[in-house]
PDB file of C-alpha atoms in Angstrom:
ATOM      1  CA  UNK L   1      39.731  63.158 113.879  1.00  0.00           C
ATOM      2  CA  UNK L   2      37.187  65.896 114.166  1.00  0.00           C
ATOM      3  CA  UNK L   3      37.599  68.352 117.258  1.00  0.00           C
ATOM      4  CA  UNK L   4      35.890  71.081 118.754  1.00  0.00           C
ATOM      5  CA  UNK L   5      37.620  74.476 118.362  1.00  0.00           C
ATOM      6  CA  UNK L   6      37.361  77.600 120.261  1.00  0.00           C
ATOM      7  CA  UNK L   7      38.368  81.175 119.650  1.00  0.00           C
ATOM      8  CA  UNK L   8      40.108  83.131 120.918  1.00  0.00           C
ATOM      9  CA  UNK L   9      42.426  81.092 123.201  1.00  0.00           C
ATOM     10  CA  UNK L  10      42.918  84.001 125.555  1.00  0.00           C
ATOM     11  CA  UNK L  11      40.865  87.261 125.987  1.00  0.00           C
ATOM     12  CA  UNK L  12      41.595  90.181 128.393  1.00  0.00           C
ATOM     13  CA  UNK L  13      38.723  92.593 128.897  1.00  0.00           C
ATOM     14  CA  UNK L  14      37.739  95.487 131.070  1.00  0.00           C
ATOM     15  CA  UNK L  15      35.056  95.086 133.603  1.00  0.00           C
ATOM     16  CA  UNK L  16      31.703  96.151 132.029  1.00  0.00           C
ATOM     17  CA  UNK L  17      32.563  95.172 128.536  1.00  0.00           C
ATOM     18  CA  UNK L  18      30.744  92.663 126.417  1.00  0.00           C
ATOM     19  CA  UNK L  19      32.799  89.664 125.247  1.00  0.00           C
ATOM     20  CA  UNK L  20      31.800  86.881 122.787  1.00  0.00           C
ATOM     21  CA  UNK L  21      33.329  83.567 122.987  1.00  0.00           C
ATOM     22  CA  UNK L  22      33.192  81.446 119.908  1.00  0.00           C
ATOM     23  CA  UNK L  23      33.064  77.842 119.350  1.00  0.00           C
ATOM     24  CA  UNK L  24      32.896  75.440 116.469  1.00  0.00           C
ATOM     25  CA  UNK L  25      31.236  72.128 117.481  1.00  0.00           C
ATOM     26  CA  UNK L  26      31.833  68.989 115.732  1.00  0.00           C
ATOM     27  CA  UNK L  27      29.701  69.084 112.521  1.00  0.00           C
ATOM     28  CA  UNK L  28      27.366  66.185 113.045  1.00  0.00           C
ATOM     29  CA  UNK L  29      26.720  66.801 116.735  1.00  0.00           C
ATOM     30  CA  UNK L  30      23.322  67.893 117.938  1.00  0.00           C
ATOM     31  CA  UNK L  31      23.977  69.005 121.469  1.00  0.00           C
ATOM     32  CA  UNK L  32      26.198  72.057 122.614  1.00  0.00           C
ATOM     33  CA  UNK L  33      27.281  73.041 125.928  1.00  0.00           C
ATOM     34  CA  UNK L  34      29.408  75.727 127.814  1.00  0.00           C
ATOM     35  CA  UNK L  35      31.179  75.193 130.913  1.00  0.00           C
ATOM     36  CA  UNK L  36      33.423  77.383 132.940  1.00  0.00           C
ATOM     37  CA  UNK L  37      36.410  76.548 135.412  1.00  0.00           C
ATOM     38  CA  UNK L  38      37.397  79.279 137.706  1.00  0.00           C
ATOM     39  CA  UNK L  39      41.173  78.798 138.565  1.00  0.00           C
ATOM     40  CA  UNK L  40      41.481  76.168 141.170  1.00  0.00           C
ATOM     41  CA  UNK L  41      37.812  75.319 141.108  1.00  0.00           C
ATOM     42  CA  UNK L  42      35.672  72.590 139.629  1.00  0.00           C
ATOM     43  CA  UNK L  43      34.392  72.641 136.027  1.00  0.00           C
ATOM     44  CA  UNK L  44      30.731  74.064 136.333  1.00  0.00           C
ATOM     45  CA  UNK L  45      27.994  73.600 133.694  1.00  0.00           C
ATOM     46  CA  UNK L  46      26.572  76.724 132.383  1.00  0.00           C
ATOM     47  CA  UNK L  47      24.015  75.914 129.626  1.00  0.00           C
ATOM     48  CA  UNK L  48      23.184  73.268 127.080  1.00  0.00           C
ATOM     49  CA  UNK L  49      21.654  73.889 123.715  1.00  0.00           C
ATOM     50  CA  UNK L  50      19.635  71.627 121.320  1.00  0.00           C
ATOM     51  CA  UNK L  51      17.493  72.238 118.434  1.00  0.00           C
ATOM     52  CA  UNK L  52      18.282  75.902 118.371  1.00  0.00           C
ATOM     53  CA  UNK L  53      17.012  76.531 122.052  1.00  0.00           C
ATOM     54  CA  UNK L  54      18.281  76.572 125.430  1.00  0.00           C
ATOM     55  CA  UNK L  55      17.781  72.944 126.942  1.00  0.00           C
ATOM     56  CA  UNK L  56      19.057  73.426 130.296  1.00  0.00           C
ATOM     57  CA  UNK L  57      20.779  76.305 132.269  1.00  0.00           C
ATOM     58  CA  UNK L  58      22.590  76.380 135.614  1.00  0.00           C
ATOM     59  CA  UNK L  59      22.176  79.214 138.372  1.00  0.00           C
ATOM     60  CA  UNK L  60      25.366  80.622 137.002  1.00  0.00           C
ATOM     61  CA  UNK L  61      23.794  81.402 133.763  1.00  0.00           C
ATOM     62  CA  UNK L  62      21.917  84.556 134.644  1.00  0.00           C
ATOM     63  CA  UNK L  63      20.622  87.393 132.218  1.00  0.00           C
ATOM     64  CA  UNK L  64      24.268  88.539 131.762  1.00  0.00           C
ATOM     65  CA  UNK L  65      24.924  85.475 129.630  1.00  0.00           C
ATOM     66  CA  UNK L  66      23.489  84.452 126.353  1.00  0.00           C
ATOM     67  CA  UNK L  67      24.138  81.812 123.727  1.00  0.00           C
ATOM     68  CA  UNK L  68      23.483  81.638 119.971  1.00  0.00           C
ATOM     69  CA  UNK L  69      23.993  79.383 117.052  1.00  0.00           C
ATOM     70  CA  UNK L  70      23.985  82.027 114.324  1.00  0.00           C
ATOM     71  CA  UNK L  71      25.017  80.284 111.257  1.00  0.00           C
ATOM     72  CA  UNK L  72      24.658  76.607 111.954  1.00  0.00           C
ATOM     73  CA  UNK L  73      28.466  75.979 112.568  1.00  0.00           C
ATOM     74  CA  UNK L  74      29.340  78.467 115.269  1.00  0.00           C
ATOM     75  CA  UNK L  75      28.064  78.345 118.923  1.00  0.00           C
ATOM     76  CA  UNK L  76      28.757  81.594 120.728  1.00  0.00           C
ATOM     77  CA  UNK L  77      28.619  82.458 124.409  1.00  0.00           C
ATOM     78  CA  UNK L  78      28.072  86.339 125.139  1.00  0.00           C
ATOM     79  CA  UNK L  79      28.599  87.971 128.340  1.00  0.00           C
ATOM     80  CA  UNK L  80      26.974  91.247 128.158  1.00  0.00           C
ATOM     81  CA  UNK L  81      28.616  93.146 130.955  1.00  0.00           C
ATOM     82  CA  UNK L  82      31.703  91.337 132.345  1.00  0.00           C
ATOM     83  CA  UNK L  83      32.329  91.272 136.139  1.00  0.00           C
ATOM     84  CA  UNK L  84      35.727  90.402 137.772  1.00  0.00           C
ATOM     85  CA  UNK L  85      34.357  87.083 138.927  1.00  0.00           C
ATOM     86  CA  UNK L  86      33.774  86.036 135.329  1.00  0.00           C
ATOM     87  CA  UNK L  87      37.286  85.449 134.867  1.00  0.00           C
ATOM     88  CA  UNK L  88      37.729  81.774 134.203  1.00  0.00           C
ATOM     89  CA  UNK L  89      38.570  79.221 131.458  1.00  0.00           C
ATOM     90  CA  UNK L  90      35.339  78.804 129.418  1.00  0.00           C
ATOM     91  CA  UNK L  91      34.913  75.303 127.744  1.00  0.00           C
ATOM     92  CA  UNK L  92      32.615  74.545 124.848  1.00  0.00           C
ATOM     93  CA  UNK L  93      31.416  71.053 124.204  1.00  0.00           C
ATOM     94  CA  UNK L  94      29.334  69.195 121.753  1.00  0.00           C
ATOM     95  CA  UNK L  95      27.801  65.652 121.663  1.00  0.00           C
ATOM     96  CA  UNK L  96      26.103  63.538 119.084  1.00  0.00           C
ATOM     97  CA  UNK L  97      23.604  62.380 121.650  1.00  0.00           C
ATOM     98  CA  UNK L  98      22.876  62.071 125.181  1.00  0.00           C
ATOM     99  CA  UNK L  99      22.366  59.314 127.549  1.00  0.00           C
ATOM    100  CA  UNK L 100      25.352  58.985 128.015  1.00  0.00           C
ATOM    101  CA  UNK L 101      26.580  62.459 127.406  1.00  0.00           C
ATOM    102  CA  UNK L 102      29.860  61.624 125.598  1.00  0.00           C
ATOM    103  CA  UNK L 103      30.725  65.195 124.876  1.00  0.00           C
ATOM    104  CA  UNK L 104      33.897  66.262 123.182  1.00  0.00           C
ATOM    105  CA  UNK L 105      35.430  69.471 124.733  1.00  0.00           C
ATOM    106  CA  UNK L 106      37.150  72.211 123.166  1.00  0.00           C
ATOM    107  CA  UNK L 107      40.666  73.470 124.377  1.00  0.00           C
ATOM    108  CA  UNK L 108      39.070  76.346 126.317  1.00  0.00           C
ATOM    109  CA  UNK L 109      39.133  80.264 126.244  1.00  0.00           C
ATOM    110  CA  UNK L 110      40.775  81.880 129.169  1.00  0.00           C
ATOM    111  CA  UNK L 111      39.041  85.120 130.002  1.00  0.00           C
ATOM    112  CA  UNK L 112      40.568  87.521 132.289  1.00  0.00           C
ATOM    113  CA  UNK L 113      38.370  90.566 133.342  1.00  0.00           C
ATOM    114  CA  UNK L 114      40.329  93.583 134.780  1.00  0.00           C
TER     115      UNK L 114
ATOM    116  CA  UNK E   1      21.996  69.596 145.230  1.00  0.00           C
ATOM    117  CA  UNK E   2      24.288  67.511 143.174  1.00  0.00           C
ATOM    118  CA  UNK E   3      28.017  67.242 144.469  1.00  0.00           C
ATOM    119  CA  UNK E   4      30.897  65.321 143.283  1.00  0.00           C
ATOM    120  CA  UNK E   5      34.009  65.000 145.770  1.00  0.00           C
ATOM    121  CA  UNK E   6      37.491  63.958 144.949  1.00  0.00           C
ATOM    122  CA  UNK E   7      40.763  64.146 146.879  1.00  0.00           C
ATOM    123  CA  UNK E   8      43.065  66.777 145.184  1.00  0.00           C
ATOM    124  CA  UNK E   9      46.256  65.043 144.847  1.00  0.00           C
ATOM    125  CA  UNK E  10      47.566  61.482 144.272  1.00  0.00           C
ATOM    126  CA  UNK E  11      51.349  60.755 144.013  1.00  0.00           C
ATOM    127  CA  UNK E  12      52.438  57.334 142.739  1.00  0.00           C
ATOM    128  CA  UNK E  13      55.483  55.668 141.484  1.00  0.00           C
ATOM    129  CA  UNK E  14      55.932  54.870 137.757  1.00  0.00           C
ATOM    130  CA  UNK E  15      54.902  51.427 137.142  1.00  0.00           C
ATOM    131  CA  UNK E  16      52.510  51.162 140.061  1.00  0.00           C
ATOM    132  CA  UNK E  17      48.749  51.210 139.791  1.00  0.00           C
ATOM    133  CA  UNK E  18      47.038  54.503 140.701  1.00  0.00           C
ATOM    134  CA  UNK E  19      43.542  54.592 142.155  1.00  0.00           C
ATOM    135  CA  UNK E  20      41.683  57.734 142.085  1.00  0.00           C
ATOM    136  CA  UNK E  21      38.520  57.950 144.083  1.00  0.00           C
ATOM    137  CA  UNK E  22      35.330  59.977 143.760  1.00  0.00           C
ATOM    138  CA  UNK E  23      32.112  60.158 145.826  1.00  0.00           C
ATOM    139  CA  UNK E  24      29.026  61.575 144.568  1.00  0.00           C
ATOM    140  CA  UNK E  25      25.602  62.630 146.207  1.00  0.00           C
ATOM    141  CA  UNK E  26      22.912  62.324 143.546  1.00  0.00           C
ATOM    142  CA  UNK E  27      21.225  58.946 143.648  1.00  0.00           C
ATOM    143  CA  UNK E  28      19.645  59.663 140.349  1.00  0.00           C
ATOM    144  CA  UNK E  29      23.002  59.769 138.474  1.00  0.00           C
ATOM    145  CA  UNK E  30      22.625  57.339 135.533  1.00  0.00           C
ATOM    146  CA  UNK E  31      26.047  57.733 134.035  1.00  0.00           C
ATOM    147  CA  UNK E  32      29.457  58.446 135.670  1.00  0.00           C
ATOM    148  CA  UNK E  33      32.559  59.701 133.713  1.00  0.00           C
ATOM    149  CA  UNK E  34      36.212  59.887 134.016  1.00  0.00           C
ATOM    150  CA  UNK E  35      37.950  62.974 132.263  1.00  0.00           C
ATOM    151  CA  UNK E  36      41.550  63.656 131.933  1.00  0.00           C
ATOM    152  CA  UNK E  37      42.919  67.260 131.558  1.00  0.00           C
ATOM    153  CA  UNK E  38      46.619  67.683 130.623  1.00  0.00           C
ATOM    154  CA  UNK E  39      48.232  70.991 131.069  1.00  0.00           C
ATOM    155  CA  UNK E  40      46.841  73.602 128.744  1.00  0.00           C
ATOM    156  CA  UNK E  41      44.486  71.155 127.163  1.00  0.00           C
ATOM    157  CA  UNK E  42      40.816  70.612 127.157  1.00  0.00           C
ATOM    158  CA  UNK E  43      38.892  67.726 128.847  1.00  0.00           C
ATOM    159  CA  UNK E  44      39.480  64.263 127.264  1.00  0.00           C
ATOM    160  CA  UNK E  45      36.757  61.739 128.069  1.00  0.00           C
ATOM    161  CA  UNK E  46      38.505  58.552 129.311  1.00  0.00           C
ATOM    162  CA  UNK E  47      35.664  56.178 130.082  1.00  0.00           C
ATOM    163  CA  UNK E  48      32.270  56.102 131.598  1.00  0.00           C
ATOM    164  CA  UNK E  49      30.080  53.622 133.297  1.00  0.00           C
ATOM    165  CA  UNK E  50      26.242  53.192 133.408  1.00  0.00           C
ATOM    166  CA  UNK E  51      24.907  52.939 136.879  1.00  0.00           C
ATOM    167  CA  UNK E  52      23.763  49.501 136.869  1.00  0.00           C
ATOM    168  CA  UNK E  53      27.172  48.237 136.131  1.00  0.00           C
ATOM    169  CA  UNK E  54      29.687  47.390 139.077  1.00  0.00           C
ATOM    170  CA  UNK E  55      32.891  47.345 136.805  1.00  0.00           C
ATOM    171  CA  UNK E  56      34.163  48.395 133.445  1.00  0.00           C
ATOM    172  CA  UNK E  57      37.596  47.609 132.093  1.00  0.00           C
ATOM    173  CA  UNK E  58      39.348  49.220 129.181  1.00  0.00           C
ATOM    174  CA  UNK E  59      42.866  48.328 128.602  1.00  0.00           C
ATOM    175  CA  UNK E  60      44.829  49.941 131.436  1.00  0.00           C
ATOM    176  CA  UNK E  61      41.840  51.527 132.995  1.00  0.00           C
ATOM    177  CA  UNK E  62      39.440  49.829 135.404  1.00  0.00           C
ATOM    178  CA  UNK E  63      36.311  51.623 136.706  1.00  0.00           C
ATOM    179  CA  UNK E  64      34.505  50.419 139.882  1.00  0.00           C
ATOM    180  CA  UNK E  65      31.253  51.711 140.899  1.00  0.00           C
ATOM    181  CA  UNK E  66      29.512  51.096 144.338  1.00  0.00           C
ATOM    182  CA  UNK E  67      26.152  52.517 143.726  1.00  0.00           C
ATOM    183  CA  UNK E  68      25.181  51.894 147.344  1.00  0.00           C
ATOM    184  CA  UNK E  69      28.012  53.935 148.738  1.00  0.00           C
ATOM    185  CA  UNK E  70      27.872  56.324 145.762  1.00  0.00           C
ATOM    186  CA  UNK E  71      31.649  55.742 145.336  1.00  0.00           C
ATOM    187  CA  UNK E  72      33.415  55.471 142.003  1.00  0.00           C
ATOM    188  CA  UNK E  73      37.134  54.882 141.332  1.00  0.00           C
ATOM    189  CA  UNK E  74      39.507  54.769 138.405  1.00  0.00           C
ATOM    190  CA  UNK E  75      42.326  52.354 138.557  1.00  0.00           C
ATOM    191  CA  UNK E  76      45.283  53.055 136.105  1.00  0.00           C
ATOM    192  CA  UNK E  77      47.504  49.976 135.822  1.00  0.00           C
ATOM    193  CA  UNK E  78      51.308  50.425 135.150  1.00  0.00           C
ATOM    194  CA  UNK E  79      51.206  54.181 135.497  1.00  0.00           C
ATOM    195  CA  UNK E  80      53.235  56.130 133.090  1.00  0.00           C
ATOM    196  CA  UNK E  81      54.704  59.635 133.015  1.00  0.00           C
ATOM    197  CA  UNK E  82      52.127  60.356 130.247  1.00  0.00           C
ATOM    198  CA  UNK E  83      49.454  59.623 132.714  1.00  0.00           C
ATOM    199  CA  UNK E  84      50.404  62.839 134.726  1.00  0.00           C
ATOM    200  CA  UNK E  85      47.189  65.062 134.422  1.00  0.00           C
ATOM    201  CA  UNK E  86      44.084  66.164 136.309  1.00  0.00           C
ATOM    202  CA  UNK E  87      41.505  63.583 136.465  1.00  0.00           C
ATOM    203  CA  UNK E  88      37.730  64.692 136.800  1.00  0.00           C
ATOM    204  CA  UNK E  89      35.021  62.453 137.954  1.00  0.00           C
ATOM    205  CA  UNK E  90      31.646  63.568 136.544  1.00  0.00           C
ATOM    206  CA  UNK E  91      28.120  62.514 136.633  1.00  0.00           C
ATOM    207  CA  UNK E  92      25.091  63.022 134.543  1.00  0.00           C
ATOM    208  CA  UNK E  93      21.315  62.194 134.832  1.00  0.00           C
ATOM    209  CA  UNK E  94      20.839  61.087 131.439  1.00  0.00           C
ATOM    210  CA  UNK E  95      17.141  61.803 131.343  1.00  0.00           C
ATOM    211  CA  UNK E  96      17.297  62.111 127.548  1.00  0.00           C
ATOM    212  CA  UNK E  97      17.606  65.878 127.441  1.00  0.00           C
ATOM    213  CA  UNK E  98      20.816  67.792 126.897  1.00  0.00           C
ATOM    214  CA  UNK E  99      21.674  67.615 130.594  1.00  0.00           C
ATOM    215  CA  UNK E 100      24.959  68.772 131.605  1.00  0.00           C
ATOM    216  CA  UNK E 101      27.676  67.145 133.425  1.00  0.00           C
ATOM    217  CA  UNK E 102      28.381  67.819 137.132  1.00  0.00           C
ATOM    218  CA  UNK E 103      32.281  67.617 137.700  1.00  0.00           C
ATOM    219  CA  UNK E 104      34.377  67.100 140.889  1.00  0.00           C
ATOM    220  CA  UNK E 105      37.255  69.476 141.608  1.00  0.00           C
ATOM    221  CA  UNK E 106      39.742  67.002 139.873  1.00  0.00           C
ATOM    222  CA  UNK E 107      42.558  64.875 141.347  1.00  0.00           C
ATOM    223  CA  UNK E 108      46.176  66.013 140.392  1.00  0.00           C
ATOM    224  CA  UNK E 109      47.986  62.625 139.542  1.00  0.00           C
ATOM    225  CA  UNK E 110      51.760  63.044 140.090  1.00  0.00           C
ATOM    226  CA  UNK E 111      54.171  60.367 138.831  1.00  0.00           C
ATOM    227  CA  UNK E 112      57.335  59.813 140.741  1.00  0.00           C
ATOM    228  CA  UNK E 113      60.105  58.335 138.695  1.00  0.00           C
TER     229      UNK E 113
END
């Protein structure tokens, strides 16, 4: 059964550094998402992406964040200048359609900013 | 704004039924979902319900929706040790765009032998 994959599984970075989190969505899916989960907190929506552009973004997704689908298979989340509070588990998800949003989630990348 | 609330822990005995509750605030929620997260794993969609339905059953899982009270529950019959996980309630507007899911904090289901 096809799965959403994410790399790396863990990343440690210094405050102020740029990080790129990578995701390979399921191949026939059209909608792509990033969520984050700060330890002990709820899973929070960051951004959705469809037809090569951002469809919706939350207040968390400020100018420090960007997403890209560079080659038709990867879907990346870039954080330009990481802050301590960016430490979280970042989940990528993809879905074939919306209404309902039956997204498949990846296993997550745990980001630790020191 | 949208908010989804769940109790943090539920402890049940193996073989009993588990009932996990959730309340939400957004009356325009069109779809409500239950996700399961096992330790170290991603989120797995268990089931969902359309807001014009009251109940949905899928094997051991029963979802009940009280739209008037904005209350959603997940009942797991004959709870097994493999059901031990965090269960997240979520909702979406379903307006046709790539709208994201709004999650609750999750309920830790603890199974006693």
